[in-house]
Amino acid sequence: MYNKKDLAQFKFTNGQEVVCDIIEWPDNEIDDIIARNAMAIVMGETAEGDRIYMFRPWVQYLEKNNEFISISTRHIISVNRPNNLLAHEYGYAVQEMHSYANQREEEYKEEMKTQRSITDRIATFIKDNLRDSSDKGNIIQFPSPDGTIH
């Protein structure tokens, strides 16, 4: 799925580790790295107490192949190319991330269709059932012109 030459694993000054697909390395003019599909490596623990490592999106909702991130080189303490196993697991995690993002987007579109339908029905109801408030038959004067209160 990925050319291993395009992948990099970073260790940041705060201890986080991130694997991402590098689009552009820094040059003489720009100090930042342009990347996509940035996945943090996080540690978990099984019920038996064994350590496991997982990938999680590094930036929430930045989960599509056409969404890029700028990484400041000032916060990186090490850079390396991921080994074959890590690159394979990363590729699988990115596929899953894209799949979940697409599913969320489809669910959102369906929700927006439902919301538009409800809004349209309310607008139709109001138009069909409510009179214009400027209609004199809709206004009760107080006190009444003849002085009665009941």
mmCIF file with all atom_site columns, C-alpha atoms in Angstrom:
data_model
loop_
_atom_site.group_PDB
_atom_site.id
_atom_site.type_symbol
_atom_site.label_atom_id
_atom_site.label_alt_id
_atom_site.label_comp_id
_atom_site.label_asym_id
_atom_site.label_entity_id
_atom_site.label_seq_id
_atom_site.pdbx_PDB_ins_code
_atom_site.Cartn_x
_atom_site.Cartn_y
_atom_site.Cartn_z
_atom_site.occupancy
_atom_site.B_iso_or_equiv
_atom_site.pdbx_formal_charge
_atom_site.auth_seq_id
_atom_site.auth_comp_id
_atom_site.auth_asym_id
_atom_site.auth_atom_id
_atom_site.pdbx_PDB_model_num
ATOM 1   C CA . MET A 1 1   ? 0.000   0.000   0.000  1.00 0.00 ? 1   MET A CA 1
ATOM 2   C CA . TYR A 1 2   ? 2.771   2.456   0.905  1.00 0.00 ? 2   TYR A CA 1
ATOM 3   C CA . ASN A 1 3   ? 6.206   2.899   -0.449 1.00 0.00 ? 3   ASN A CA 1
ATOM 4   C CA . LYS A 1 4   ? 8.342   2.468   2.641  1.00 0.00 ? 4   LYS A CA 1
ATOM 5   C CA . LYS A 1 5   ? 10.583  5.299   1.425  1.00 0.00 ? 5   LYS A CA 1
ATOM 6   C CA . ASP A 1 6   ? 7.648   7.695   1.921  1.00 0.00 ? 6   ASP A CA 1
ATOM 7   C CA . LEU A 1 7   ? 7.050   6.686   5.557  1.00 0.00 ? 7   LEU A CA 1
ATOM 8   C CA . ALA A 1 8   ? 8.718   8.143   8.610  1.00 0.00 ? 8   ALA A CA 1
ATOM 9   C CA . GLN A 1 9   ? 8.509   7.413   12.316 1.00 0.00 ? 9   GLN A CA 1
ATOM 10  C CA . PHE A 1 10  ? 9.032   10.408  14.578 1.00 0.00 ? 10  PHE A CA 1
ATOM 11  C CA . LYS A 1 11  ? 9.719   10.622  18.291 1.00 0.00 ? 11  LYS A CA 1
ATOM 12  C CA . PHE A 1 12  ? 8.699   14.002  19.687 1.00 0.00 ? 12  PHE A CA 1
ATOM 13  C CA . THR A 1 13  ? 10.002  15.931  22.673 1.00 0.00 ? 13  THR A CA 1
ATOM 14  C CA . ASN A 1 14  ? 6.790   15.102  24.578 1.00 0.00 ? 14  ASN A CA 1
ATOM 15  C CA . GLY A 1 15  ? 7.396   11.351  24.147 1.00 0.00 ? 15  GLY A CA 1
ATOM 16  C CA . GLN A 1 16  ? 4.801   10.737  21.438 1.00 0.00 ? 16  GLN A CA 1
ATOM 17  C CA . GLU A 1 17  ? 5.653   8.510   18.508 1.00 0.00 ? 17  GLU A CA 1
ATOM 18  C CA . VAL A 1 18  ? 4.012   9.090   15.150 1.00 0.00 ? 18  VAL A CA 1
ATOM 19  C CA . VAL A 1 19  ? 4.197   7.302   11.819 1.00 0.00 ? 19  VAL A CA 1
ATOM 20  C CA . CYS A 1 20  ? 3.092   9.192   8.725  1.00 0.00 ? 20  CYS A CA 1
ATOM 21  C CA . ASP A 1 21  ? 3.316   9.366   4.971  1.00 0.00 ? 21  ASP A CA 1
ATOM 22  C CA . ILE A 1 22  ? 5.739   12.159  4.063  1.00 0.00 ? 22  ILE A CA 1
ATOM 23  C CA . ILE A 1 23  ? 4.663   14.438  1.242  1.00 0.00 ? 23  ILE A CA 1
ATOM 24  C CA . GLU A 1 24  ? 7.434   17.007  1.555  1.00 0.00 ? 24  GLU A CA 1
ATOM 25  C CA . TRP A 1 25  ? 10.569  17.212  3.685  1.00 0.00 ? 25  TRP A CA 1
ATOM 26  C CA . PRO A 1 26  ? 11.878  20.566  4.955  1.00 0.00 ? 26  PRO A CA 1
ATOM 27  C CA . ASP A 1 27  ? 14.160  22.595  2.726  1.00 0.00 ? 27  ASP A CA 1
ATOM 28  C CA . ASN A 1 28  ? 16.196  25.787  3.027  1.00 0.00 ? 28  ASN A CA 1
ATOM 29  C CA . GLU A 1 29  ? 13.055  27.931  3.049  1.00 0.00 ? 29  GLU A CA 1
ATOM 30  C CA . ILE A 1 30  ? 10.558  25.881  5.080  1.00 0.00 ? 30  ILE A CA 1
ATOM 31  C CA . ASP A 1 31  ? 11.327  24.108  8.373  1.00 0.00 ? 31  ASP A CA 1
ATOM 32  C CA . ASP A 1 32  ? 8.116   22.086  8.516  1.00 0.00 ? 32  ASP A CA 1
ATOM 33  C CA . ILE A 1 33  ? 7.362   18.620  7.204  1.00 0.00 ? 33  ILE A CA 1
ATOM 34  C CA . ILE A 1 34  ? 4.180   18.130  5.167  1.00 0.00 ? 34  ILE A CA 1
ATOM 35  C CA . ALA A 1 35  ? 2.589   14.757  5.835  1.00 0.00 ? 35  ALA A CA 1
ATOM 36  C CA . ARG A 1 36  ? -0.682  12.862  5.714  1.00 0.00 ? 36  ARG A CA 1
ATOM 37  C CA . ASN A 1 37  ? -2.225  9.912   7.498  1.00 0.00 ? 37  ASN A CA 1
ATOM 38  C CA . ALA A 1 38  ? -0.410  10.707  10.729 1.00 0.00 ? 38  ALA A CA 1
ATOM 39  C CA . MET A 1 39  ? -0.941  7.870   13.202 1.00 0.00 ? 39  MET A CA 1
ATOM 40  C CA . ALA A 1 40  ? 0.229   7.952   16.815 1.00 0.00 ? 40  ALA A CA 1
ATOM 41  C CA . ILE A 1 41  ? 1.601   4.767   18.312 1.00 0.00 ? 41  ILE A CA 1
ATOM 42  C CA . VAL A 1 42  ? -0.124  4.234   21.652 1.00 0.00 ? 42  VAL A CA 1
ATOM 43  C CA . MET A 1 43  ? 0.462   1.587   24.256 1.00 0.00 ? 43  MET A CA 1
ATOM 44  C CA . GLY A 1 44  ? -2.357  -0.442  25.745 1.00 0.00 ? 44  GLY A CA 1
ATOM 45  C CA . GLU A 1 45  ? -2.594  -3.382  28.090 1.00 0.00 ? 45  GLU A CA 1
ATOM 46  C CA . THR A 1 46  ? -4.496  -6.644  27.771 1.00 0.00 ? 46  THR A CA 1
ATOM 47  C CA . ALA A 1 47  ? -6.605  -8.117  30.576 1.00 0.00 ? 47  ALA A CA 1
ATOM 48  C CA . GLU A 1 48  ? -3.647  -10.411 31.311 1.00 0.00 ? 48  GLU A CA 1
ATOM 49  C CA . GLY A 1 49  ? -1.326  -7.434  31.731 1.00 0.00 ? 49  GLY A CA 1
ATOM 50  C CA . ASP A 1 50  ? 0.556   -7.787  28.440 1.00 0.00 ? 50  ASP A CA 1
ATOM 51  C CA . ARG A 1 51  ? 1.558   -4.602  26.647 1.00 0.00 ? 51  ARG A CA 1
ATOM 52  C CA . ILE A 1 52  ? 0.181   -4.018  23.178 1.00 0.00 ? 52  ILE A CA 1
ATOM 53  C CA . TYR A 1 53  ? 0.797   -1.198  20.762 1.00 0.00 ? 53  TYR A CA 1
ATOM 54  C CA . MET A 1 54  ? -1.889  0.323   18.561 1.00 0.00 ? 54  MET A CA 1
ATOM 55  C CA . PHE A 1 55  ? -2.263  3.082   16.035 1.00 0.00 ? 55  PHE A CA 1
ATOM 56  C CA . ARG A 1 56  ? -4.642  5.982   16.592 1.00 0.00 ? 56  ARG A CA 1
ATOM 57  C CA . PRO A 1 57  ? -5.162  9.031   14.397 1.00 0.00 ? 57  PRO A CA 1
ATOM 58  C CA . TRP A 1 58  ? -2.731  11.647  15.655 1.00 0.00 ? 58  TRP A CA 1
ATOM 59  C CA . VAL A 1 59  ? -5.092  14.530  14.853 1.00 0.00 ? 59  VAL A CA 1
ATOM 60  C CA . GLN A 1 60  ? -8.778  13.757  15.272 1.00 0.00 ? 60  GLN A CA 1
ATOM 61  C CA . TYR A 1 61  ? -10.928 14.089  12.140 1.00 0.00 ? 61  TYR A CA 1
ATOM 62  C CA . LEU A 1 62  ? -7.884  14.567  9.930  1.00 0.00 ? 62  LEU A CA 1
ATOM 63  C CA . GLU A 1 63  ? -8.339  11.101  8.516  1.00 0.00 ? 63  GLU A CA 1
ATOM 64  C CA . LYS A 1 64  ? -8.463  11.229  4.738  1.00 0.00 ? 64  LYS A CA 1
ATOM 65  C CA . ASN A 1 65  ? -5.758  10.790  2.144  1.00 0.00 ? 65  ASN A CA 1
ATOM 66  C CA . ASN A 1 66  ? -6.238  14.321  0.817  1.00 0.00 ? 66  ASN A CA 1
ATOM 67  C CA . GLU A 1 67  ? -5.892  16.024  4.223  1.00 0.00 ? 67  GLU A CA 1
ATOM 68  C CA . PHE A 1 68  ? -2.406  17.196  5.071  1.00 0.00 ? 68  PHE A CA 1
ATOM 69  C CA . ILE A 1 69  ? -0.623  18.250  8.225  1.00 0.00 ? 69  ILE A CA 1
ATOM 70  C CA . SER A 1 70  ? 2.384   20.427  8.846  1.00 0.00 ? 70  SER A CA 1
ATOM 71  C CA . ILE A 1 71  ? 4.790   19.058  11.456 1.00 0.00 ? 71  ILE A CA 1
ATOM 72  C CA . SER A 1 72  ? 7.224   21.401  13.142 1.00 0.00 ? 72  SER A CA 1
ATOM 73  C CA . THR A 1 73  ? 10.773  20.036  13.054 1.00 0.00 ? 73  THR A CA 1
ATOM 74  C CA . ARG A 1 74  ? 11.547  21.903  16.299 1.00 0.00 ? 74  ARG A CA 1
ATOM 75  C CA . HIS A 1 75  ? 9.715   19.267  18.344 1.00 0.00 ? 75  HIS A CA 1
ATOM 76  C CA . ILE A 1 76  ? 11.249  16.150  16.795 1.00 0.00 ? 76  ILE A CA 1
ATOM 77  C CA . ILE A 1 77  ? 14.041  14.363  18.646 1.00 0.00 ? 77  ILE A CA 1
ATOM 78  C CA . SER A 1 78  ? 14.424  11.394  16.294 1.00 0.00 ? 78  SER A CA 1
ATOM 79  C CA . VAL A 1 79  ? 13.415  10.267  12.820 1.00 0.00 ? 79  VAL A CA 1
ATOM 80  C CA . ASN A 1 80  ? 13.668  6.831   11.278 1.00 0.00 ? 80  ASN A CA 1
ATOM 81  C CA . ARG A 1 81  ? 12.146  4.673   8.579  1.00 0.00 ? 81  ARG A CA 1
ATOM 82  C CA . PRO A 1 82  ? 9.683   2.146   10.036 1.00 0.00 ? 82  PRO A CA 1
ATOM 83  C CA . ASN A 1 83  ? 10.671  -1.503  9.746  1.00 0.00 ? 83  ASN A CA 1
ATOM 84  C CA . ASN A 1 84  ? 8.614   -3.865  7.539  1.00 0.00 ? 84  ASN A CA 1
ATOM 85  C CA . LEU A 1 85  ? 6.311   -5.037  10.350 1.00 0.00 ? 85  LEU A CA 1
ATOM 86  C CA . LEU A 1 86  ? 5.538   -1.499  11.510 1.00 0.00 ? 86  LEU A CA 1
ATOM 87  C CA . ALA A 1 87  ? 4.985   -0.320  7.905  1.00 0.00 ? 87  ALA A CA 1
ATOM 88  C CA . HIS A 1 88  ? 2.572   -3.215  7.309  1.00 0.00 ? 88  HIS A CA 1
ATOM 89  C CA . GLU A 1 89  ? 0.603   -2.514  10.510 1.00 0.00 ? 89  GLU A CA 1
ATOM 90  C CA . TYR A 1 90  ? 0.559   1.190   9.677  1.00 0.00 ? 90  TYR A CA 1
ATOM 91  C CA . GLY A 1 91  ? -0.890  0.457   6.221  1.00 0.00 ? 91  GLY A CA 1
ATOM 92  C CA . TYR A 1 92  ? -3.654  -1.639  7.771  1.00 0.00 ? 92  TYR A CA 1
ATOM 93  C CA . ALA A 1 93  ? -4.409  1.056   10.390 1.00 0.00 ? 93  ALA A CA 1
ATOM 94  C CA . VAL A 1 94  ? -4.617  3.762   7.707  1.00 0.00 ? 94  VAL A CA 1
ATOM 95  C CA . GLN A 1 95  ? -7.073  1.653   5.676  1.00 0.00 ? 95  GLN A CA 1
ATOM 96  C CA . GLU A 1 96  ? -9.233  1.249   8.786  1.00 0.00 ? 96  GLU A CA 1
ATOM 97  C CA . MET A 1 97  ? -9.012  4.966   9.545  1.00 0.00 ? 97  MET A CA 1
ATOM 98  C CA . HIS A 1 98  ? -10.144 5.846   6.001  1.00 0.00 ? 98  HIS A CA 1
ATOM 99  C CA . SER A 1 99  ? -12.976 3.329   6.215  1.00 0.00 ? 99  SER A CA 1
ATOM 100 C CA . TYR A 1 100 ? -14.265 4.771   9.521  1.00 0.00 ? 100 TYR A CA 1
ATOM 101 C CA . ALA A 1 101 ? -13.965 8.324   8.179  1.00 0.00 ? 101 ALA A CA 1
ATOM 102 C CA . ASN A 1 102 ? -15.978 7.426   5.069  1.00 0.00 ? 102 ASN A CA 1
ATOM 103 C CA . GLN A 1 103 ? -18.610 5.671   7.172  1.00 0.00 ? 103 GLN A CA 1
ATOM 104 C CA . ARG A 1 104 ? -18.900 8.698   9.492  1.00 0.00 ? 104 ARG A CA 1
ATOM 105 C CA . GLU A 1 105 ? -19.234 11.007  6.494  1.00 0.00 ? 105 GLU A CA 1
ATOM 106 C CA . GLU A 1 106 ? -22.050 8.885   5.003  1.00 0.00 ? 106 GLU A CA 1
ATOM 107 C CA . GLU A 1 107 ? -23.857 8.826   8.373  1.00 0.00 ? 107 GLU A CA 1
ATOM 108 C CA . TYR A 1 108 ? -23.492 12.603  8.591  1.00 0.00 ? 108 TYR A CA 1
ATOM 109 C CA . LYS A 1 109 ? -24.938 13.071  5.089  1.00 0.00 ? 109 LYS A CA 1
ATOM 110 C CA . GLU A 1 110 ? -27.933 10.892  6.008  1.00 0.00 ? 110 GLU A CA 1
ATOM 111 C CA . GLU A 1 111 ? -28.456 12.865  9.223  1.00 0.00 ? 111 GLU A CA 1
ATOM 112 C CA . MET A 1 112 ? -28.365 16.136  7.268  1.00 0.00 ? 112 MET A CA 1
ATOM 113 C CA . LYS A 1 113 ? -30.975 14.779  4.823  1.00 0.00 ? 113 LYS A CA 1
ATOM 114 C CA . THR A 1 114 ? -33.208 13.898  7.784  1.00 0.00 ? 114 THR A CA 1
ATOM 115 C CA . GLN A 1 115 ? -32.693 17.339  9.329  1.00 0.00 ? 115 GLN A CA 1
ATOM 116 C CA . ARG A 1 116 ? -33.536 19.061  6.023  1.00 0.00 ? 116 ARG A CA 1
ATOM 117 C CA . SER A 1 117 ? -36.681 16.943  5.702  1.00 0.00 ? 117 SER A CA 1
ATOM 118 C CA . ILE A 1 118 ? -37.824 17.884  9.214  1.00 0.00 ? 118 ILE A CA 1
ATOM 119 C CA . THR A 1 119 ? -37.056 21.568  8.596  1.00 0.00 ? 119 THR A CA 1
ATOM 120 C CA . ASP A 1 120 ? -38.980 21.490  5.314  1.00 0.00 ? 120 ASP A CA 1
ATOM 121 C CA . ARG A 1 121 ? -41.997 19.827  6.974  1.00 0.00 ? 121 ARG A CA 1
ATOM 122 C CA . ILE A 1 122 ? -42.025 22.408  9.781  1.00 0.00 ? 122 ILE A CA 1
ATOM 123 C CA . ALA A 1 123 ? -41.819 25.269  7.274  1.00 0.00 ? 123 ALA A CA 1
ATOM 124 C CA . THR A 1 124 ? -44.708 23.777  5.278  1.00 0.00 ? 124 THR A CA 1
ATOM 125 C CA . PHE A 1 125 ? -46.791 23.322  8.436  1.00 0.00 ? 125 PHE A CA 1
ATOM 126 C CA . ILE A 1 126 ? -46.189 26.928  9.496  1.00 0.00 ? 126 ILE A CA 1
ATOM 127 C CA . LYS A 1 127 ? -47.032 28.236  6.032  1.00 0.00 ? 127 LYS A CA 1
ATOM 128 C CA . ASP A 1 128 ? -50.226 26.159  5.808  1.00 0.00 ? 128 ASP A CA 1
ATOM 129 C CA . ASN A 1 129 ? -51.516 26.535  9.378  1.00 0.00 ? 129 ASN A CA 1
ATOM 130 C CA . LEU A 1 130 ? -50.488 29.844  10.890 1.00 0.00 ? 130 LEU A CA 1
ATOM 131 C CA . ARG A 1 131 ? -52.076 33.115  9.941  1.00 0.00 ? 131 ARG A CA 1
ATOM 132 C CA . ASP A 1 132 ? -50.185 36.296  9.417  1.00 0.00 ? 132 ASP A CA 1
ATOM 133 C CA . SER A 1 133 ? -49.922 38.106  12.773 1.00 0.00 ? 133 SER A CA 1
ATOM 134 C CA . SER A 1 134 ? -50.832 41.403  11.088 1.00 0.00 ? 134 SER A CA 1
ATOM 135 C CA . ASP A 1 135 ? -54.369 40.060  10.532 1.00 0.00 ? 135 ASP A CA 1
ATOM 136 C CA . LYS A 1 136 ? -56.667 42.180  12.773 1.00 0.00 ? 136 LYS A CA 1
ATOM 137 C CA . GLY A 1 137 ? -58.822 39.107  13.540 1.00 0.00 ? 137 GLY A CA 1
ATOM 138 C CA . ASN A 1 138 ? -55.861 37.626  15.368 1.00 0.00 ? 138 ASN A CA 1
ATOM 139 C CA . ILE A 1 139 ? -55.415 40.523  17.827 1.00 0.00 ? 139 ILE A CA 1
ATOM 140 C CA . ILE A 1 140 ? -57.305 40.948  21.092 1.00 0.00 ? 140 ILE A CA 1
ATOM 141 C CA . GLN A 1 141 ? -57.265 44.477  22.460 1.00 0.00 ? 141 GLN A CA 1
ATOM 142 C CA . PHE A 1 142 ? -56.911 45.002  26.197 1.00 0.00 ? 142 PHE A CA 1
ATOM 143 C CA . PRO A 1 143 ? -58.764 46.630  27.700 1.00 0.00 ? 143 PRO A CA 1
ATOM 144 C CA . SER A 1 144 ? -61.559 46.231  25.169 1.00 0.00 ? 144 SER A CA 1
ATOM 145 C CA . PRO A 1 145 ? -62.864 49.373  23.447 1.00 0.00 ? 145 PRO A CA 1
ATOM 146 C CA . ASP A 1 146 ? -66.253 49.036  25.187 1.00 0.00 ? 146 ASP A CA 1
ATOM 147 C CA . GLY A 1 147 ? -64.605 48.849  28.662 1.00 0.00 ? 147 GLY A CA 1
ATOM 148 C CA . THR A 1 148 ? -65.500 45.227  29.494 1.00 0.00 ? 148 THR A CA 1
ATOM 149 C CA . ILE A 1 149 ? -62.826 43.022  31.037 1.00 0.00 ? 149 ILE A CA 1
ATOM 150 C CA . HIS A 1 150 ? -64.373 39.524  30.649 1.00 0.00 ? 150 HIS A CA 1
#
